[in-house]
Structures are given as C-alpha cells and as structure tokens.
Amino acid sequence: MRTLDDLDVKGRRVLVRADLNVPLDGERITDDGRIRASVPTIKALLDRGAKVVVCAHLGRPKGKVNPEYSLAPVAARLGELLGQDVAFAADVVGESARSTVEALQDGQVALLENLRYEPGEESKDDATRGEFAARLAGLAELYVGDGFGAVHRKHASVYDVPGLLPHAAGGLVVAEVEVLRKLTESPERPYVVVLGGAKVSDKLGVIANLLTKVDRLLIGGGMAYTFLKAQGHEVGRSLLQEDQLDQVRGFLDEAARRGVELVLPVDVLAAVTFAADAEHDVVEATAIPADREGLDIGPRTRELFAAKLADARTVFWNGPMGVFEFEAFSGGTRAVAEALIAGDAFTVVGGGDSAAAVRKLELPEDGFSHISTGGGASLEYLEGKTLPGLAALED
Ligand SMILES: Nc1ncnc2c1ncn2[C@@H]1O[C@H](COP(=O)(O)OP(=O)(O)OP(=O)(O)O)[C@@H](O)[C@H]1O
Ligand SMILES: O=C(O)[C@H](O)COP(=O)(O)O
C-alpha cells in the first residue's frame, strides 16, 4: 500500500475517509477515541499544505437524512483537537459540500455530513454505489483511506472512491494492519478470542473461520444468548438472532470436533427492563426467566472467563460483556479487561465501544498491547479475509 509519503498533497484537495463513528448521548460525544485516532493523519496533511476534506459515517441512518446521526458535534470536537476551525458541510455531495470545499485554502479542513445519509454509500448495486462514489470523488483530487474501523465494508467511500482517485493509506490504517498481522502470522498459544457486544448478526459470521485458528473462544455480551438458545435454553427477552440458530448449532458441533474450547456464560444478570436502574438478579444462564433480559455476565462467569484467560499467550477481545454504559451492568466487561491487564499475553482490544469501555471504566490503556479502532474490521481481518477497503488501497 502507498502511504502519505507517496502523495504530493501541497495545494491539493485530499479526501480522507476516516472512522468517526463515536458513541453519542444526544449531541454529547461520550468517547472521542476514534476522533483522536484520526487526528494524526489529518494533521500531517494540513501541515503539508493540503486542503483536507474529511468524510465519515455515524451510526446506521440507512440512506436517509436523520438529524440524530449528524456529524456536527464531531466537527466541533475535531476542531478542538486540531486547534483550528473545521468547516462543516450540511450535506454530503450537494451544494453545501461543493461550496465548503471550494472555499478551502491550503492548510484548511472541512468535514462532510454523514455519508450514510446517502443511499448510494451502502448500496449493494455497483452502479448506484459507483454513481455516488463519482460525485464524492469529484470533490477532491487525491484520496486517503484512514477509516480502519470501516475497511470491512464494501461501501462507496471505502471501496469505490479509491478506484477513481490517486490514493494512499493513512497512518492509522498502516499501524492497525501492522499489529493485526502479528496475530494472523504465528500467534503464541494458547490463542484466545473473547467476543461480546451487540452486532450479533454481523459478527456471528466470523466464528466459523475463527474456529480454525484459535484454541479457545469465550462468548459473552449480547452474543451469548443465541448460543444459549441454540443449546435449548430459555433466554427470555435477551438479544437473540433467531435466524442464525442453526448456524450457531453448527459452530457448537464444529468446536467440539476441532477440540476448540467454546466457553459460554454460566450465570447472567437478568433485568426486568433495559435501563440503568433496572431491577435485576443473578440467574443461571440456563434458566433466564421469560420476562427478563440478560444485560451482563454474572459473577461466576467473570471468574470462569478470568481463569480461561490466565494462561493465554495471545488474546483478541471484541465486544463488551454487558451493557457497560450502565454502571450496574459493567462488572463483566471490567472483569475481562482486568484479567487481560493482569496476564502477560499479547492483548489486542478492538472496537468502538470496546475501546470506549476501557476508557469509561478508567482502566489503564497501556495495560493492553494494542487498542484497535476496529471491531468488526479487526475480526474480519483476523479471519484472513480480503477486506474491501484494504484491497482498494493496494495497487
Ligand atoms: N447483553 C447485552 N444486551 C444488549 N446489548 C449489549 C449486551 N452486551 C453488550 N451490549 C452492547 O454492545 C454494544 C457494543 O457492541 P458492538 O458489537 O458495537 O462492539 P464494538 O466494540 O463497538 O465493535 P464495532 O467497532 O464492531 O462496533 C454496547 O453498546 C453494549 O451496551
Ligand atoms: O463501529 C464500527 O465497527 C465501524 O464504524 C463500522 O460501523 P458499521 O458496523 O455500522 O458498519
């Protein structure tokens, strides 16, 4: 992959695809980790006299304008971190984007509105995506791919635009790939992957492949309930991917056949409702009451997971063990993080919310070997897949 050093950016308009998908509480950014991680590349381009046009997505507005997902608060925070104004375009490729970009002087930066307001960004139809990509590419002369967290998406801004403009990988993408490559080459064993979080349907798919690579797979968070249900247990109103139960039964069989230890929760915190102050009890993972939802792993599971991490030499962790945003349901996530910090394995934590959890729980970031900005992206990289956003940056 070409890097920033291979591009002559002075006086030129450079489109930077960043991952600025940060957690928000209304308009308040609750963790700015991904914005901070994007700053060095943007700053390097500005210092070299480029006119920088940043584009990114926020959440999943599904091709429609929805003010809840506006990047405006992100523009303000990016400006604070850069120490200079960030011009914010009120649309993605419309009149506002064009005039904002045209007004840029060398060393100035603009942020476009949420890419996912445009149906072309995520379209499965190549022509529709290509048409939007051409409009986006028309705003700039060069392209820099730096949104590591989104490189697994075959989206216009990630996959198609680099085909239309001279391009390079940004420093964040280069650094992330370098660390993750270590995990794919010859990980020291035992190699343990811990999976949790809420993007269950997305991430169940990676398990088939991971079973061929790891020694142990610990499953917590919203991911666990589809496994418990597949084993025939009641999971009440917990997060569940009904349509993937057969696939999950296949994973359970495959793990047994391969001798991969697949470790599931033995107890959970079952709440009456999804709320910070929800009434809840510790229940057996095999007997969640029908009117309850599991919002965290229970105390025996915390101990079990810590024991299964104690002798690990390599660990990749994606996805919180519970709804860590609510104090009462953050214990499982804290326990896994503390077990990783206590051990001496090579530890990589990946994902927007997983990294945010480490910071929210005030755990030392240097307790981990690497904190990646990509969750789904890292997992798919570890599977050994060709990721669209990386393939597009190769020559
Ligand atoms: N039992 C659960 N029920 C519902 N939500 C859960 C549960 N456990 C964890 N979560 C939620 O999972 C979310 C994070 O999941 P997600 O899969 O997005 O992880 P991530 O680290 O952000 O990875 P990525 O970068 O791929 O998005 C958190 O907001 C957390 O509240
Ligand atoms: O949060 C992430 O993992 C990335 O920003 C990608 O978001 P997505 O899962 O909505 O494509």
XYZ file of C-alpha atoms and ligand atoms in Angstrom:
437
model
C 0.000 0.000 0.000
C 1.182 3.502 -0.774
C 1.396 5.799 2.237
C 1.092 9.551 2.726
C 4.761 9.957 1.839
C 3.960 8.778 -1.685
C 1.469 11.571 -2.325
C 2.309 15.134 -3.274
C -0.501 16.883 -1.409
C 0.564 20.534 -1.280
C -2.209 22.801 -2.511
C -4.384 19.852 -3.473
C -7.801 18.751 -2.266
C -7.422 15.464 -0.383
C -10.483 13.385 0.560
C -9.797 11.491 3.803
C -12.133 8.599 4.670
C -11.991 8.439 8.473
C -13.951 6.369 11.014
C -15.547 8.965 13.278
C -18.340 6.655 14.441
C -18.308 7.665 18.093
C -20.851 6.926 20.828
C -23.216 9.849 21.480
C -25.617 10.705 24.262
C -27.891 13.133 22.407
C -25.357 15.565 20.950
C -22.715 14.799 23.592
C -19.794 12.625 22.489
C -19.258 10.088 25.284
C -15.932 8.803 23.940
C -13.821 10.673 21.387
C -11.238 7.892 20.885
C -11.910 7.452 17.180
C -11.701 11.208 16.559
C -8.365 11.364 18.391
C -7.099 8.390 16.399
C -7.954 10.209 13.154
C -6.137 13.426 14.062
C -2.504 12.487 13.184
C -3.270 11.755 9.509
C -5.413 14.883 9.098
C -2.774 16.978 10.829
C 0.031 15.558 8.701
C -1.881 16.505 5.545
C -2.658 20.010 6.829
C 0.975 20.534 7.805
C 1.931 19.657 4.236
C -0.383 22.342 2.871
C -3.255 20.162 1.677
C -6.887 21.221 1.562
C -8.374 18.383 3.587
C -11.934 17.121 3.056
C -12.852 14.560 5.707
C -15.740 12.144 5.141
C -17.145 9.604 7.605
C -20.280 7.821 8.792
C -22.083 7.905 12.123
C -24.403 5.095 13.200
C -26.780 3.461 10.755
C -29.249 6.044 9.352
C -29.871 3.725 6.371
C -29.669 6.154 3.443
C -31.905 8.837 4.958
C -31.199 12.236 6.466
C -31.774 11.939 10.219
C -30.531 14.752 12.487
C -29.922 12.249 15.293
C -26.951 10.989 13.297
C -25.488 14.357 12.275
C -21.708 14.665 12.361
C -21.988 18.310 13.511
C -20.870 17.533 17.111
C -17.941 15.578 15.679
C -16.867 18.575 13.550
C -16.761 20.717 16.682
C -14.694 18.147 18.615
C -12.330 17.588 15.686
C -11.755 21.352 15.561
C -10.853 21.402 19.271
C -8.416 18.520 18.857
C -6.783 20.029 15.757
C -6.693 23.500 17.266
C -8.255 25.019 14.143
C -11.696 25.545 12.600
C -13.348 22.648 10.825
C -15.791 23.872 8.171
C -18.877 21.657 8.327
C -20.844 20.892 5.159
C -24.557 20.393 5.797
C -24.762 17.710 3.098
C -22.508 15.035 1.628
C -22.185 15.816 -2.075
C -24.704 18.653 -2.503
C -24.449 22.435 -2.774
C -23.161 22.873 0.775
C -20.384 20.291 0.273
C -19.320 21.874 -3.032
C -19.193 25.442 -1.719
C -17.498 24.406 1.550
C -14.779 22.532 -0.327
C -14.314 25.328 -2.868
C -13.737 27.841 -0.075
C -10.903 25.821 1.490
C -7.428 27.388 1.479
C -4.210 25.372 1.780
C -3.915 24.016 5.339
C -7.677 24.211 5.989
C -10.060 21.355 6.705
C -13.732 20.547 6.155
C -15.951 17.678 7.325
C -18.838 16.456 5.158
C -22.170 15.418 6.703
C -22.795 11.714 7.453
C -22.033 9.586 4.366
C -24.844 7.195 5.281
C -27.473 9.905 4.665
C -26.875 8.985 1.004
C -28.397 5.689 -0.204
C -25.521 5.279 -2.683
C -22.938 4.867 0.086
C -24.035 1.397 1.217
C -25.908 0.246 -1.901
C -25.342 -3.365 -2.935
C -25.832 -2.299 -6.552
C -22.449 -1.491 -8.100
C -23.857 1.148 -10.470
C -25.749 3.018 -7.734
C -22.718 2.932 -5.474
C -20.448 3.933 -8.349
C -22.604 6.932 -9.211
C -22.414 8.243 -5.646
C -18.685 7.451 -5.496
C -18.102 9.570 -8.618
C -19.858 12.563 -7.015
C -17.817 12.136 -3.833
C -14.559 11.727 -5.751
C -15.461 14.878 -7.730
C -14.895 16.932 -4.578
C -11.178 16.100 -4.430
C -8.018 15.290 -6.380
C -6.497 12.673 -4.068
C -7.857 10.054 -1.633
C -6.512 8.813 1.688
C -8.097 5.732 3.302
C -7.732 6.040 7.068
C -11.041 4.716 8.458
C -9.751 1.383 9.710
C -12.989 0.596 11.599
C -14.896 0.583 8.289
C -12.451 -1.176 5.935
C -14.579 -4.348 6.063
C -17.473 -2.515 4.400
C -17.817 -2.567 0.613
C -19.139 0.982 0.650
C -18.664 3.765 -1.898
C -16.381 5.920 0.260
C -14.316 2.906 1.349
C -14.155 0.742 -1.757
C -15.154 2.661 -4.911
C -13.639 6.129 -4.459
C -10.026 4.887 -4.210
C -10.574 3.369 -7.662
C -11.299 6.839 -9.018
C -8.517 8.931 -7.466
C -4.784 8.541 -6.830
C -4.758 7.123 -3.316
C -2.771 6.098 -0.259
C -3.341 4.505 3.135
C -3.315 6.824 6.139
C -1.128 6.271 9.180
C -3.911 4.747 11.274
C -4.672 2.043 8.711
C -0.967 1.261 8.324
C -0.478 0.988 12.099
C -3.587 -1.154 12.699
C -2.709 -3.606 9.942
C 0.831 -3.948 11.269
C -0.382 -5.055 14.724
C -3.147 -7.334 13.479
C -0.798 -9.015 11.017
C 1.148 -10.299 14.037
C -1.991 -12.083 15.239
C -2.560 -13.774 11.888
C 1.025 -14.885 11.301
C 2.074 -17.039 14.220
C 0.188 -16.178 17.385
C 1.713 -17.599 20.554
C -0.613 -20.192 22.069
C -2.952 -20.569 23.822
C -4.682 -18.086 21.497
C -7.980 -16.917 22.964
C -10.666 -14.749 21.338
C -13.309 -13.075 23.502
C -16.486 -11.987 21.734
C -19.376 -9.926 23.004
C -21.213 -6.764 22.022
C -24.458 -6.165 20.230
C -23.740 -6.516 16.482
C -24.614 -10.182 16.776
C -25.771 -10.940 13.234
C -22.700 -9.216 11.754
C -20.202 -10.982 13.953
C -21.603 -14.499 14.207
C -20.319 -14.970 10.667
C -16.681 -14.647 11.706
C -16.889 -17.552 14.150
C -16.729 -20.332 11.547
C -13.361 -19.062 10.445
C -12.050 -18.247 13.913
C -12.690 -21.848 14.979
C -9.928 -22.900 12.596
C -7.436 -20.514 14.212
C -7.983 -20.203 17.957
C -7.635 -22.537 20.952
C -10.438 -21.028 22.996
C -13.429 -18.815 22.258
C -15.169 -17.020 25.129
C -18.620 -15.725 24.264
C -20.329 -13.069 26.386
C -22.324 -9.862 25.847
C -25.323 -9.852 23.554
C -23.637 -12.585 21.529
C -24.074 -15.269 24.215
C -27.852 -15.632 24.133
C -28.076 -17.026 20.625
C -25.642 -19.746 21.757
C -27.611 -20.478 24.935
C -30.838 -20.650 22.928
C -29.148 -22.915 20.361
C -28.372 -25.272 23.244
C -32.087 -25.343 24.015
C -32.200 -22.889 26.932
C -34.730 -20.133 27.617
C -33.176 -16.663 27.117
C -36.242 -14.536 27.892
C -36.124 -11.113 26.226
C -32.330 -11.124 25.791
C -30.738 -10.131 22.477
C -31.313 -13.046 20.118
C -30.603 -13.820 16.475
C -33.400 -16.345 15.775
C -32.490 -16.777 12.108
C -28.932 -17.833 12.949
C -29.716 -20.561 15.478
C -28.948 -23.376 13.030
C -25.648 -21.784 12.106
C -24.766 -21.465 15.802
C -25.619 -25.138 16.424
C -23.127 -25.869 13.644
C -20.457 -23.815 15.462
C -21.051 -25.779 18.671
C -20.553 -29.072 16.780
C -17.558 -27.780 14.859
C -15.850 -26.504 18.026
C -16.293 -29.922 19.669
C -14.939 -31.669 16.556
C -11.885 -29.425 16.401
C -11.177 -29.502 20.124
C -11.676 -25.729 20.408
C -12.953 -24.794 23.843
C -16.111 -22.730 23.393
C -16.892 -21.128 26.733
C -20.350 -19.660 27.415
C -21.682 -17.793 30.453
C -22.851 -19.941 33.362
C -24.770 -17.114 35.034
C -26.098 -13.716 33.926
C -27.582 -10.531 35.371
C -31.202 -10.759 34.272
C -33.018 -7.411 34.302
C -36.709 -6.584 34.168
C -36.086 -3.843 31.609
C -33.304 -2.202 29.589
C -32.403 0.666 31.921
C -29.540 1.893 34.097
C -31.533 1.344 37.292
C -33.368 -1.807 36.175
C -34.228 -4.283 38.911
C -32.164 -7.422 38.279
C -30.987 -10.732 39.721
C -28.176 -13.174 39.133
C -29.699 -16.237 37.437
C -28.327 -19.440 35.915
C -27.539 -18.887 32.227
C -29.619 -21.979 31.520
C -32.713 -20.608 33.248
C -33.300 -16.963 32.316
C -36.911 -16.077 33.216
C -39.117 -15.462 30.158
C -39.818 -11.835 31.158
C -36.166 -10.888 31.804
C -33.228 -9.848 29.606
C -29.587 -10.649 30.232
C -27.621 -7.403 30.447
C -24.299 -8.685 31.796
C -22.432 -11.886 32.603
C -22.769 -12.972 36.227
C -20.126 -13.277 38.990
C -19.342 -16.968 38.409
C -18.868 -16.290 34.703
C -16.489 -13.400 35.480
C -14.352 -15.860 37.430
C -14.650 -18.531 34.772
C -13.610 -16.141 31.972
C -10.706 -14.782 34.054
C -9.499 -18.361 34.632
C -9.734 -19.115 30.907
C -7.628 -16.022 30.162
C -4.997 -16.623 32.825
C -2.688 -18.869 30.770
C -3.367 -17.224 27.388
C -0.368 -16.000 25.368
C -2.393 -14.149 22.732
C -5.824 -12.569 23.225
C -8.108 -10.647 20.901
C -11.175 -9.125 22.539
C -14.089 -7.509 20.737
C -17.397 -6.528 22.246
C -18.343 -5.589 25.815
C -19.566 -8.410 28.094
C -22.645 -6.408 29.058
C -24.308 -3.038 28.773
C -21.270 -1.330 30.313
C -22.793 2.107 29.689
C -24.990 1.324 32.748
C -22.830 1.083 35.881
C -24.854 -1.857 37.258
C -24.087 -3.935 34.152
C -20.424 -3.032 33.654
C -18.916 -5.638 36.014
C -18.406 -8.333 33.387
C -16.614 -6.004 30.991
C -14.426 -4.735 33.813
C -13.594 -8.293 34.909
C -12.467 -9.347 31.418
C -10.422 -6.163 30.996
C -8.777 -6.655 34.391
C -7.958 -10.286 33.568
C -6.216 -9.130 30.381
C -4.290 -6.441 32.218
C -3.217 -8.934 34.903
C -1.952 -11.531 32.416
C 1.160 -11.318 30.288
C -0.357 -12.244 26.934
C -0.132 -10.139 23.773
C -3.525 -8.434 24.098
C -5.497 -6.584 21.449
C -8.826 -4.926 22.222
C -10.807 -3.914 19.162
C -13.993 -1.955 18.530
C -15.530 1.460 19.059
C -17.463 0.530 22.169
C -14.914 -1.952 23.487
C -12.216 0.716 23.472
C -14.710 3.232 24.880
C -15.485 0.773 27.703
C -11.804 0.530 28.669
C -11.676 4.311 28.979
C -15.075 4.719 30.659
C -14.132 2.171 33.310
C -10.897 4.151 33.817
C -8.699 1.149 33.125
C -5.106 1.872 32.091
C -4.926 1.892 28.287
C -1.279 0.852 28.467
C -2.396 -2.359 30.180
C -3.143 -3.697 26.673
C -0.657 -4.315 23.876
C -2.895 -2.512 21.379
C -6.296 -0.855 21.395
C -7.711 -1.012 17.894
C -10.335 1.351 16.490
C -11.939 -1.511 14.562
C -14.197 -4.218 15.994
C -15.877 -5.907 13.033
C -12.971 -4.800 10.826
C -10.363 -6.428 13.102
C -12.377 -9.632 13.390
C -12.712 -9.955 9.633
C -9.010 -9.230 9.218
C -8.209 -11.992 11.719
C -10.393 -14.377 9.724
C -7.912 -13.930 6.897
C -10.455 -12.281 4.618
C -9.561 -9.718 1.982
C -11.126 -6.538 3.255
C -12.619 -4.275 0.559
C -11.167 -1.065 1.988
C -7.647 -2.529 2.154
C -7.814 -4.248 -1.228
C -8.878 -0.939 -2.794
C -5.790 0.796 -1.384
C -3.432 -1.776 -2.848
C -2.070 -1.153 -6.316
N -26.303 -8.386 26.910
C -26.384 -7.322 26.134
N -27.578 -6.874 25.681
C -27.647 -5.772 24.894
N -26.586 -5.045 24.493
C -25.386 -5.447 24.924
C -25.211 -6.599 25.742
N -23.903 -6.733 25.994
C -23.273 -5.717 25.370
N -24.148 -4.927 24.739
C -23.880 -3.677 23.971
O -22.979 -3.913 22.922
C -22.563 -2.645 22.439
C -21.223 -2.775 21.724
O -21.318 -3.758 20.705
P -20.508 -3.712 19.339
O -20.692 -5.040 18.701
O -20.903 -2.493 18.564
O -18.987 -3.574 19.825
P -17.814 -2.623 19.350
O -16.698 -2.817 20.290
O -18.322 -1.202 19.220
O -17.410 -3.153 17.937
P -17.567 -2.443 16.487
O -16.423 -1.498 16.386
O -17.550 -3.564 15.518
O -18.886 -1.703 16.503
C -22.501 -1.763 23.676
O -23.227 -0.572 23.416
C -23.163 -2.614 24.786
O -24.108 -1.889 25.567
O -18.358 0.818 14.601
C -17.811 0.184 13.677
O -17.458 -1.012 13.802
C -17.496 0.883 12.386
O -17.623 2.276 12.489
C -18.378 0.345 11.273
O -19.732 0.582 11.559
P -20.858 -0.410 10.986
O -20.747 -1.714 11.740
O -22.172 0.308 11.249
O -20.581 -0.593 9.515
